[in-house]
PDB file of C-alpha atoms in Angstrom:
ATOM      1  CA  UNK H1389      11.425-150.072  83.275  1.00  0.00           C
ATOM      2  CA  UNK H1390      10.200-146.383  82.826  1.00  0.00           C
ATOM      3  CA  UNK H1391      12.979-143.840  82.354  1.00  0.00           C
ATOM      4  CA  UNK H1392      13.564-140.148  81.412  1.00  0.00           C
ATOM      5  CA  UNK H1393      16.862-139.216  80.083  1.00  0.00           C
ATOM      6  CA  UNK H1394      18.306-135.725  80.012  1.00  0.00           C
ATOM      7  CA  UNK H1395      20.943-135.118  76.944  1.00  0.00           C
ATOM      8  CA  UNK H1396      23.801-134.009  79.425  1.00  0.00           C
ATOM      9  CA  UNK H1397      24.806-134.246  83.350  1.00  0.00           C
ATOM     10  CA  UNK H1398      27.036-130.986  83.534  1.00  0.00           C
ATOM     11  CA  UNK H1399      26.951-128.478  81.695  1.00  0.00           C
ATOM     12  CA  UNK H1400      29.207-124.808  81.511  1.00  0.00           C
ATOM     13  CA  UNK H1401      28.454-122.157  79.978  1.00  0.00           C
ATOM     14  CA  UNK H1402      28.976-118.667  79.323  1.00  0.00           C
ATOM     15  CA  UNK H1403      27.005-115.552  79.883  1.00  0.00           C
ATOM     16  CA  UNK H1404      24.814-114.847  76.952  1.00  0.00           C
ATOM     17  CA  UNK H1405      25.075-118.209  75.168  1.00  0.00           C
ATOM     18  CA  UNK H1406      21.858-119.793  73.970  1.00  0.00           C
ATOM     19  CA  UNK H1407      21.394-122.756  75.851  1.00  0.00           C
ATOM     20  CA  UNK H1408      19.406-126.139  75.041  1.00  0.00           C
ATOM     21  CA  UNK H1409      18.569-129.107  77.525  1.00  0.00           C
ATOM     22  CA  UNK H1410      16.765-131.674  76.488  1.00  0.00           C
ATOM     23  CA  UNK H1411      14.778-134.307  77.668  1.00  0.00           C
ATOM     24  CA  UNK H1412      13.219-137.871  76.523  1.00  0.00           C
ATOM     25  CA  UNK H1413      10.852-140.084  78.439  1.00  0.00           C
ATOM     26  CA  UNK H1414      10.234-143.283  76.811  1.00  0.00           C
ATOM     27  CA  UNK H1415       6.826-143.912  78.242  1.00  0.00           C
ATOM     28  CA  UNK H1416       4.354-142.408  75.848  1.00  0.00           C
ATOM     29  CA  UNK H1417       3.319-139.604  78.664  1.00  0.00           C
ATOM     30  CA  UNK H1418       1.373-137.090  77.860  1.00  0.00           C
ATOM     31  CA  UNK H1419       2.635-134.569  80.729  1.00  0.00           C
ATOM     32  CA  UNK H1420       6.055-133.278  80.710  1.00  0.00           C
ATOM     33  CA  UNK H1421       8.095-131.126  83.028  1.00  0.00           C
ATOM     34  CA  UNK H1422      11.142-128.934  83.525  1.00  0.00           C
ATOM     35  CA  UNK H1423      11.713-128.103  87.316  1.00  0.00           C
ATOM     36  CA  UNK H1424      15.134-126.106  88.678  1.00  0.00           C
ATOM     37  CA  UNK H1425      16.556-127.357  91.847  1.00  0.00           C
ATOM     38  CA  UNK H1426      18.389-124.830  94.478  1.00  0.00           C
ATOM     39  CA  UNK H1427      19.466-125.455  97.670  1.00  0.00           C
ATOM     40  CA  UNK H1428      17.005-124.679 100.297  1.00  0.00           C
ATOM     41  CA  UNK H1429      14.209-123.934  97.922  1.00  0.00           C
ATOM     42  CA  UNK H1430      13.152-127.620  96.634  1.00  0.00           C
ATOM     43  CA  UNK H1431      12.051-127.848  93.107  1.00  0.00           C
ATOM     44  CA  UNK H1432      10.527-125.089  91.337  1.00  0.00           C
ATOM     45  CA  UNK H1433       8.411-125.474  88.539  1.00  0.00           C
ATOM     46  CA  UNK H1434       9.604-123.405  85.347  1.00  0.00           C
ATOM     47  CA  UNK H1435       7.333-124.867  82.201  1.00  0.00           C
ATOM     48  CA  UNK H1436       5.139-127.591  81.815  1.00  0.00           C
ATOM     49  CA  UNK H1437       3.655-129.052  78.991  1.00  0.00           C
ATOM     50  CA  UNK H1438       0.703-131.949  78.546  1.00  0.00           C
ATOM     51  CA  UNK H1439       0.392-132.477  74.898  1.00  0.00           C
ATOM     52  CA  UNK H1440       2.529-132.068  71.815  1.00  0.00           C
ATOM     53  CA  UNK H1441       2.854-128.220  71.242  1.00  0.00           C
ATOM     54  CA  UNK H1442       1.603-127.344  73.970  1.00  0.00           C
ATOM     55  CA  UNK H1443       2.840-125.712  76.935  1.00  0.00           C
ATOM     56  CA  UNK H1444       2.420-123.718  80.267  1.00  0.00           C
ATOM     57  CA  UNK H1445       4.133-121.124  82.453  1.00  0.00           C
ATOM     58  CA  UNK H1446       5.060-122.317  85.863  1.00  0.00           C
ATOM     59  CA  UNK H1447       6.363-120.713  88.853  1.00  0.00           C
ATOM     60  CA  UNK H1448       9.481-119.177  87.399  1.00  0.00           C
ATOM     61  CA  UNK H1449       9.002-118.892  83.330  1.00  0.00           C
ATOM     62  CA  UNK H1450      11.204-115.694  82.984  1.00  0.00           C
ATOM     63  CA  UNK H1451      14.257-116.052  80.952  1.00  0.00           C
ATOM     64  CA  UNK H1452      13.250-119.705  79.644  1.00  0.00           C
ATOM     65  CA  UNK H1453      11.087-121.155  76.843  1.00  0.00           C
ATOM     66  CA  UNK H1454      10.215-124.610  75.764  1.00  0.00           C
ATOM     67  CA  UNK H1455       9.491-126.749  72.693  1.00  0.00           C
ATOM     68  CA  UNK H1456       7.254-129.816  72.472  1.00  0.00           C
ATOM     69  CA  UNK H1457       7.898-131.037  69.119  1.00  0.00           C
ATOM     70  CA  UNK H1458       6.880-134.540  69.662  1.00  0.00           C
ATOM     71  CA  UNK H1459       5.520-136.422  72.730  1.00  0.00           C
ATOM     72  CA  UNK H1460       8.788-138.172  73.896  1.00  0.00           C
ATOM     73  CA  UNK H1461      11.085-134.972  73.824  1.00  0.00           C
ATOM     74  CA  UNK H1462      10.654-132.032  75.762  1.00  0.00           C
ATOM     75  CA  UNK H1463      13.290-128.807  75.519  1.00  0.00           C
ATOM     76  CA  UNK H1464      14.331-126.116  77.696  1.00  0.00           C
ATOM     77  CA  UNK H1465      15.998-123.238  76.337  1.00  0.00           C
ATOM     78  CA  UNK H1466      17.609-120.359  78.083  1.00  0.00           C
ATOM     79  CA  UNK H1467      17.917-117.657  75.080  1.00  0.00           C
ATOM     80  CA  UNK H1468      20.448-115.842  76.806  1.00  0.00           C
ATOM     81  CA  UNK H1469      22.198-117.655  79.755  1.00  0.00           C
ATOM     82  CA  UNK H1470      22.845-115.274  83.139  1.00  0.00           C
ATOM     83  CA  UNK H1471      25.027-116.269  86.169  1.00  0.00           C
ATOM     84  CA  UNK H1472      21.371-116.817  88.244  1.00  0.00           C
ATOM     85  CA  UNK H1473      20.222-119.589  85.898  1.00  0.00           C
ATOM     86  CA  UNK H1474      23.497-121.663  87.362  1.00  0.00           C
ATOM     87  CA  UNK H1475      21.295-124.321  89.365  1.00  0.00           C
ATOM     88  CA  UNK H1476      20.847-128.097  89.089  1.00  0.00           C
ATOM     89  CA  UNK H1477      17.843-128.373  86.146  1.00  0.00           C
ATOM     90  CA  UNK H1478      15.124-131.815  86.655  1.00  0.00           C
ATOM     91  CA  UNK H1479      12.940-133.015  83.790  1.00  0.00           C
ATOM     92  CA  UNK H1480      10.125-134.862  84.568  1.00  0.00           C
ATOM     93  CA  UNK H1481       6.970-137.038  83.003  1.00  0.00           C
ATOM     94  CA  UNK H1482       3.610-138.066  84.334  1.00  0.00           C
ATOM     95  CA  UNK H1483       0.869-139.803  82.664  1.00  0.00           C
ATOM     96  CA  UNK H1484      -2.321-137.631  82.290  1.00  0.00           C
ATOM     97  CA  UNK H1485      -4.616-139.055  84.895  1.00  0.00           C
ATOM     98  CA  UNK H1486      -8.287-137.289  84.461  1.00  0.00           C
ATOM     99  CA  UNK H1487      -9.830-135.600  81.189  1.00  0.00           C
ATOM    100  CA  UNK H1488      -8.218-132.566  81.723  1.00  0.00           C
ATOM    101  CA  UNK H1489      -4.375-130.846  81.844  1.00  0.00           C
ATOM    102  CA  UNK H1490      -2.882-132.308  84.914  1.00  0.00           C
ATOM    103  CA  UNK H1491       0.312-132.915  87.047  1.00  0.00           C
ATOM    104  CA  UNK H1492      -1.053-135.477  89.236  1.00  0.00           C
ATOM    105  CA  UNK H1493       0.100-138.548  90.147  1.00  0.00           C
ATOM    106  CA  UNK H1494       3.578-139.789  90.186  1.00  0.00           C
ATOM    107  CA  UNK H1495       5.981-137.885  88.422  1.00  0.00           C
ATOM    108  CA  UNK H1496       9.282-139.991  86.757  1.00  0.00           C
ATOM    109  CA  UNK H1497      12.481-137.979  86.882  1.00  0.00           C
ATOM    110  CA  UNK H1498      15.219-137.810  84.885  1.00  0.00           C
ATOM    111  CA  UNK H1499      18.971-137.304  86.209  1.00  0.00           C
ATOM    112  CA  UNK H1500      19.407-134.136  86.099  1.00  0.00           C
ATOM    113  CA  UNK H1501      21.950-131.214  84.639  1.00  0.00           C
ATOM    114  CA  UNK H1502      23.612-129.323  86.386  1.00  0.00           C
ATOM    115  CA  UNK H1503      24.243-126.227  84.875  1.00  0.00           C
ATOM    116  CA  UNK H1504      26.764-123.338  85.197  1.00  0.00           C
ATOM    117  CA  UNK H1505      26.927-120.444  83.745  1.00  0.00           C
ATOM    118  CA  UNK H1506      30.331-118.414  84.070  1.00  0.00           C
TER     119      UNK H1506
ATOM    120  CA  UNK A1029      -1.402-119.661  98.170  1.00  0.00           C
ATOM    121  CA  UNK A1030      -0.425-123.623  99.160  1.00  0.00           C
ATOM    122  CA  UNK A1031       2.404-124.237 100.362  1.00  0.00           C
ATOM    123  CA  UNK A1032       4.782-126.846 101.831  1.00  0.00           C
ATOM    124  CA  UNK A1033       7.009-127.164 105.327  1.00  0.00           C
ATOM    125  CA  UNK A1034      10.093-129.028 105.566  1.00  0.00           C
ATOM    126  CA  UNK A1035      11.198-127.718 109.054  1.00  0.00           C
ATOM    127  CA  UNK A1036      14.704-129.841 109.465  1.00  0.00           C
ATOM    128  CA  UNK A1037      16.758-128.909 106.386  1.00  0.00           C
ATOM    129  CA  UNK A1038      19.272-131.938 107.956  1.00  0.00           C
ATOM    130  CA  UNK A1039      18.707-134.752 110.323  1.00  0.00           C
ATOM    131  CA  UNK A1040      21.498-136.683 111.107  1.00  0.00           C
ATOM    132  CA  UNK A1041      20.620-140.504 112.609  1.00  0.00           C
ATOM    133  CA  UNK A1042      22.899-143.406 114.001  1.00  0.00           C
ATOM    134  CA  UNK A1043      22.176-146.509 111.754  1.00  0.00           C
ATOM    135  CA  UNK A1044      19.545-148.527 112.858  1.00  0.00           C
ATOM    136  CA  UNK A1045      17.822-145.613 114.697  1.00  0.00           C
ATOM    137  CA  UNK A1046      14.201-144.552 114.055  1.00  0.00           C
ATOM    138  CA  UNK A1047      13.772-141.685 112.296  1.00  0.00           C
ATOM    139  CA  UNK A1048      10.931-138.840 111.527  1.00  0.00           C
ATOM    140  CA  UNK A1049      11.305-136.502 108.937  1.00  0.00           C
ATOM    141  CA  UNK A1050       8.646-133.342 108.993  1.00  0.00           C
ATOM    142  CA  UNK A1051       6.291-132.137 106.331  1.00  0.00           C
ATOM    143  CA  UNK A1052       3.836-129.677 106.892  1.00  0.00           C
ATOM    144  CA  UNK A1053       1.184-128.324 104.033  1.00  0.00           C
ATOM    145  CA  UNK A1054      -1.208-125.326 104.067  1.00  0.00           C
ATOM    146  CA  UNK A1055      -4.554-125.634 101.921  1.00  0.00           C
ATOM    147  CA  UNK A1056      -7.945-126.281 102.896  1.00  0.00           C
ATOM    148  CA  UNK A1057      -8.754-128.047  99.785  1.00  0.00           C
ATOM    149  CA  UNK A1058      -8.450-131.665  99.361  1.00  0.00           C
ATOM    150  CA  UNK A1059      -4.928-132.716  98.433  1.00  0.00           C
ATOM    151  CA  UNK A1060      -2.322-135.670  97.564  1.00  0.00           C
ATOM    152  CA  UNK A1061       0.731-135.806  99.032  1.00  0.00           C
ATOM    153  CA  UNK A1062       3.700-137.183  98.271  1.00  0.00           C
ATOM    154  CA  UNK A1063       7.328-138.026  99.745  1.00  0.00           C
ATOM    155  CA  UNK A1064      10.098-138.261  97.294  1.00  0.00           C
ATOM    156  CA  UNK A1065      13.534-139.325  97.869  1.00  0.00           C
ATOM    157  CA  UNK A1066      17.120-137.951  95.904  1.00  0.00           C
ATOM    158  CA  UNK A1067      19.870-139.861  96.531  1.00  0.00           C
ATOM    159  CA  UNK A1068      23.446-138.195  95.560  1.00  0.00           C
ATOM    160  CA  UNK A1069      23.728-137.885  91.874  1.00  0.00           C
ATOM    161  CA  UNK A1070      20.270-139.123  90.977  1.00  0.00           C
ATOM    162  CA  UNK A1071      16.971-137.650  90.100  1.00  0.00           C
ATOM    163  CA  UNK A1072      14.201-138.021  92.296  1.00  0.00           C
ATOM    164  CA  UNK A1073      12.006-141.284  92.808  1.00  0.00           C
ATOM    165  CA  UNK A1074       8.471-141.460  94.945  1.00  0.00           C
ATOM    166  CA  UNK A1075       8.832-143.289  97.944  1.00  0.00           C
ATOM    167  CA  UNK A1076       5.110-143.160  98.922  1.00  0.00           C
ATOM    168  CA  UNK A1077       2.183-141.386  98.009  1.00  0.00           C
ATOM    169  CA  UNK A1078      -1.831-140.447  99.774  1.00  0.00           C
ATOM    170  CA  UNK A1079      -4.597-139.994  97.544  1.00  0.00           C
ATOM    171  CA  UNK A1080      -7.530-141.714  99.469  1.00  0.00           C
ATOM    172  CA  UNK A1081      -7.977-144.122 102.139  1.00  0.00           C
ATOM    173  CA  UNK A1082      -6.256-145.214 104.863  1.00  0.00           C
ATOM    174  CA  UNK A1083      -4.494-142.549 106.333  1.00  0.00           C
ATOM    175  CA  UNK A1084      -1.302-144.717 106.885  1.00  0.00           C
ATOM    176  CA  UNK A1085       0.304-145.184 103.820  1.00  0.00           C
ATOM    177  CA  UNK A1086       3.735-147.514 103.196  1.00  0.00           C
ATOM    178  CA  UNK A1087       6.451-147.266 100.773  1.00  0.00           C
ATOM    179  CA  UNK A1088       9.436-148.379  99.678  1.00  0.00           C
ATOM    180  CA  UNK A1089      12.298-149.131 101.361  1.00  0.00           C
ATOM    181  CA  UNK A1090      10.917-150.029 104.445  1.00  0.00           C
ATOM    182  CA  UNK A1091       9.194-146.245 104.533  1.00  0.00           C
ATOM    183  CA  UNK A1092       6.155-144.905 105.949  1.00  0.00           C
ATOM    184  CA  UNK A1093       4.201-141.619 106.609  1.00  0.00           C
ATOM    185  CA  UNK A1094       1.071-141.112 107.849  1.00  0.00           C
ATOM    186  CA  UNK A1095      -1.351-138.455 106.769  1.00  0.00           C
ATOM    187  CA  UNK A1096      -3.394-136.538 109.564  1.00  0.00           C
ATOM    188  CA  UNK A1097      -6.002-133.840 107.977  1.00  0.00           C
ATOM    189  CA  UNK A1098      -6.486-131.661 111.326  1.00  0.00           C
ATOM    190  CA  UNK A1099      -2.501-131.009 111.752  1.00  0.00           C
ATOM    191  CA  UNK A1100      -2.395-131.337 108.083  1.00  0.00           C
ATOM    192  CA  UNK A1101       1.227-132.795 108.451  1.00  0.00           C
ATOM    193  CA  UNK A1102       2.374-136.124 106.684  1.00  0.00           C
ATOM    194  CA  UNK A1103       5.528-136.925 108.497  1.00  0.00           C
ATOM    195  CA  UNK A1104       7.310-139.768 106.810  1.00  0.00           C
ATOM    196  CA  UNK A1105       8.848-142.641 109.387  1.00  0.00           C
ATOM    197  CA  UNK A1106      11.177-145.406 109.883  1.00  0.00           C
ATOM    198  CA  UNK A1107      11.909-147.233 112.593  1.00  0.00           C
ATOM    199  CA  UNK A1108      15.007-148.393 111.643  1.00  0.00           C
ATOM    200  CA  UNK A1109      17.865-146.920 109.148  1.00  0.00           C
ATOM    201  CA  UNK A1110      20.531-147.914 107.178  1.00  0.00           C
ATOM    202  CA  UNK A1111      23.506-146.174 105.679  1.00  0.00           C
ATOM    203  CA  UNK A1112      21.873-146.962 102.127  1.00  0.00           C
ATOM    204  CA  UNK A1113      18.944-144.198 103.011  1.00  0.00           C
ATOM    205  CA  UNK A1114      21.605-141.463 103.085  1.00  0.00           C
ATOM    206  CA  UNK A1115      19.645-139.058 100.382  1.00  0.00           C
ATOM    207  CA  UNK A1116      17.451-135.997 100.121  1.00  0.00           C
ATOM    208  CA  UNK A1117      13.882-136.322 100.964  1.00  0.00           C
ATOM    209  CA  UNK A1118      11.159-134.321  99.644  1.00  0.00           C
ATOM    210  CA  UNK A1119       7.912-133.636 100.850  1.00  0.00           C
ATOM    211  CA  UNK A1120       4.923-132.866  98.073  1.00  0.00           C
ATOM    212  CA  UNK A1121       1.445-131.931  97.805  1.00  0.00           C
ATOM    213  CA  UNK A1122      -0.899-131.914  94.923  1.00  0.00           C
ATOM    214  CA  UNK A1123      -3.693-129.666  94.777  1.00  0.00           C
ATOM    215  CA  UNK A1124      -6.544-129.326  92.528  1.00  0.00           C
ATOM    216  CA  UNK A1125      -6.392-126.731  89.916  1.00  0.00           C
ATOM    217  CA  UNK A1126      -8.956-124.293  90.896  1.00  0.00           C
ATOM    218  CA  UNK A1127      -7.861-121.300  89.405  1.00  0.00           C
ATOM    219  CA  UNK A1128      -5.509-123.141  86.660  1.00  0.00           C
ATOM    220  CA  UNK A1129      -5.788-125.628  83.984  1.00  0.00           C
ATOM    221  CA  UNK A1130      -3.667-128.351  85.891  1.00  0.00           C
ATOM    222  CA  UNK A1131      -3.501-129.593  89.301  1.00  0.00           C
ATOM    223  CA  UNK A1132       0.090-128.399  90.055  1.00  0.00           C
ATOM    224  CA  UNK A1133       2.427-130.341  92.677  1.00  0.00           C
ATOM    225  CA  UNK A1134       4.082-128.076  94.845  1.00  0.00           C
ATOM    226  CA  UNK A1135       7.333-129.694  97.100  1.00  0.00           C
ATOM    227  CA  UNK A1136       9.123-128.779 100.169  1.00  0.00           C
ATOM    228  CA  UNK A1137      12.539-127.473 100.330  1.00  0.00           C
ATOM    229  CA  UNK A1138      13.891-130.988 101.521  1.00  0.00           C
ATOM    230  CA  UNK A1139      15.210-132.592 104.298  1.00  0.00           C
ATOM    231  CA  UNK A1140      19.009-134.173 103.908  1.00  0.00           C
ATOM    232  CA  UNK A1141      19.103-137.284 105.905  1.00  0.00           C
ATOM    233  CA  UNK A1142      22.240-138.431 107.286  1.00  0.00           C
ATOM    234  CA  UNK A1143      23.082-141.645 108.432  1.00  0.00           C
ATOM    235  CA  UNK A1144      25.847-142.015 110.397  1.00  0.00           C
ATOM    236  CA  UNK A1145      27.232-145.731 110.881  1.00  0.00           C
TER     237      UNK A1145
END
């Protein structure tokens, strides 16, 4: 059975803290997603990344980065957390399905974290 | 630039009722589509996806949605509910990466189905 795991469910926060979510997929992907969640706006792509070390902007990279340190794990980190980042946070893995960078097919999502940031 | 339409942010439906939840895309390049559903507390799971053939494609859960290129709608259907589909449904679309490295999948703001017994 495929699954993603994300290291927490809630999360608070305060303004300014550095903040890490992480996420694990257990079946050897090689494309791996963050995506924030906000009512009325669906799922919004923030990073992406389809190898080890590597990574790409989405819709909405400012005030996040990422790490890919190895293929299973994928981080999002918010440097300096602001009261606008407070929003439900998806990770999410695909398998890479032609011979070149791609988010096709189905995607596997994890749980979820809901953040807030006070 | 693509995008996707969700026009009912919330359908409410007596159980056993058919239901028909919208999804309209704009892009005049080939595309997948996708429905998704998020039940309360979950992440999301695909209920059904198009990538080729037959334009009526089935899913889980009893699920179906049909894909029609001139409208360039894939409505997702059932014809009968249950208080168990109570969830968040998203619609998706994949295009292909033209002016990017990836193909990127683009969803729909969601439609919360409500299924009142």
């Amino acid at each position: 059975d495929v699954k993603v795991t994300q290291s927490s469910r809630y999360l608070v926060k305060r303004t300014g803290e550095k903040v890490f979510l992480e996420c694990v997929q257990d079946m050897d992907h090689e494309n791996m997603f963050w995506y924030r969640q906000d009512p009325g706006l669906g799922l919004r792509l923030i990073y992406f990344s389809y190898d080890v070390k590597m990574k790409e902007k989405g819709d909405i990279p400012e005030g996040y980065s990422v790490s890919r340190e190895k293929k299973e794990r994928f981080s999002l980190i918010l440097e300096s957390a602001s009261t606008n980042q407070t929003s439900m946070y998806l990770c999410a893995s695909s398998s890479l399905h032609i011979d070149r960078p791609s988010s096709t097919d189905t995607q596997y999502f994890g749980p979820g974290t809901r953040l807030t940031v006070l | 630039a693509q995008s996707v339409t969700q026009l009912d942010s919330q359908v409410p439906v007596f159980e056993e009722a058919p239901v028909e939840l919208r999804c309209n895309y704009s892009s005049s390049v080939s595309v997948y589509l996708f429905w998704y559903v998020q039940y309360p507390n979950q992440g999301l799971q695909l209920l059904l996806k198009y990538l080729s053939g037959s334009t009526l494609v089935k899913g889980i859960n009893g699920f179906e949605a049909e894909f029609n290129k001139s409208q360039t709608s894939f409505h997702l259907r059932k014809p009968s509910v249950h208080i168990s589909d109570t969830a968040e449904y998203f619609c998706a679309v994949k295009v292909n990466g033209e002016e990017t490295s990836y193909d990127k999948v683009i969803f729909g703001p969601g439609t919360s189905l409500s299924v009142i017994p």
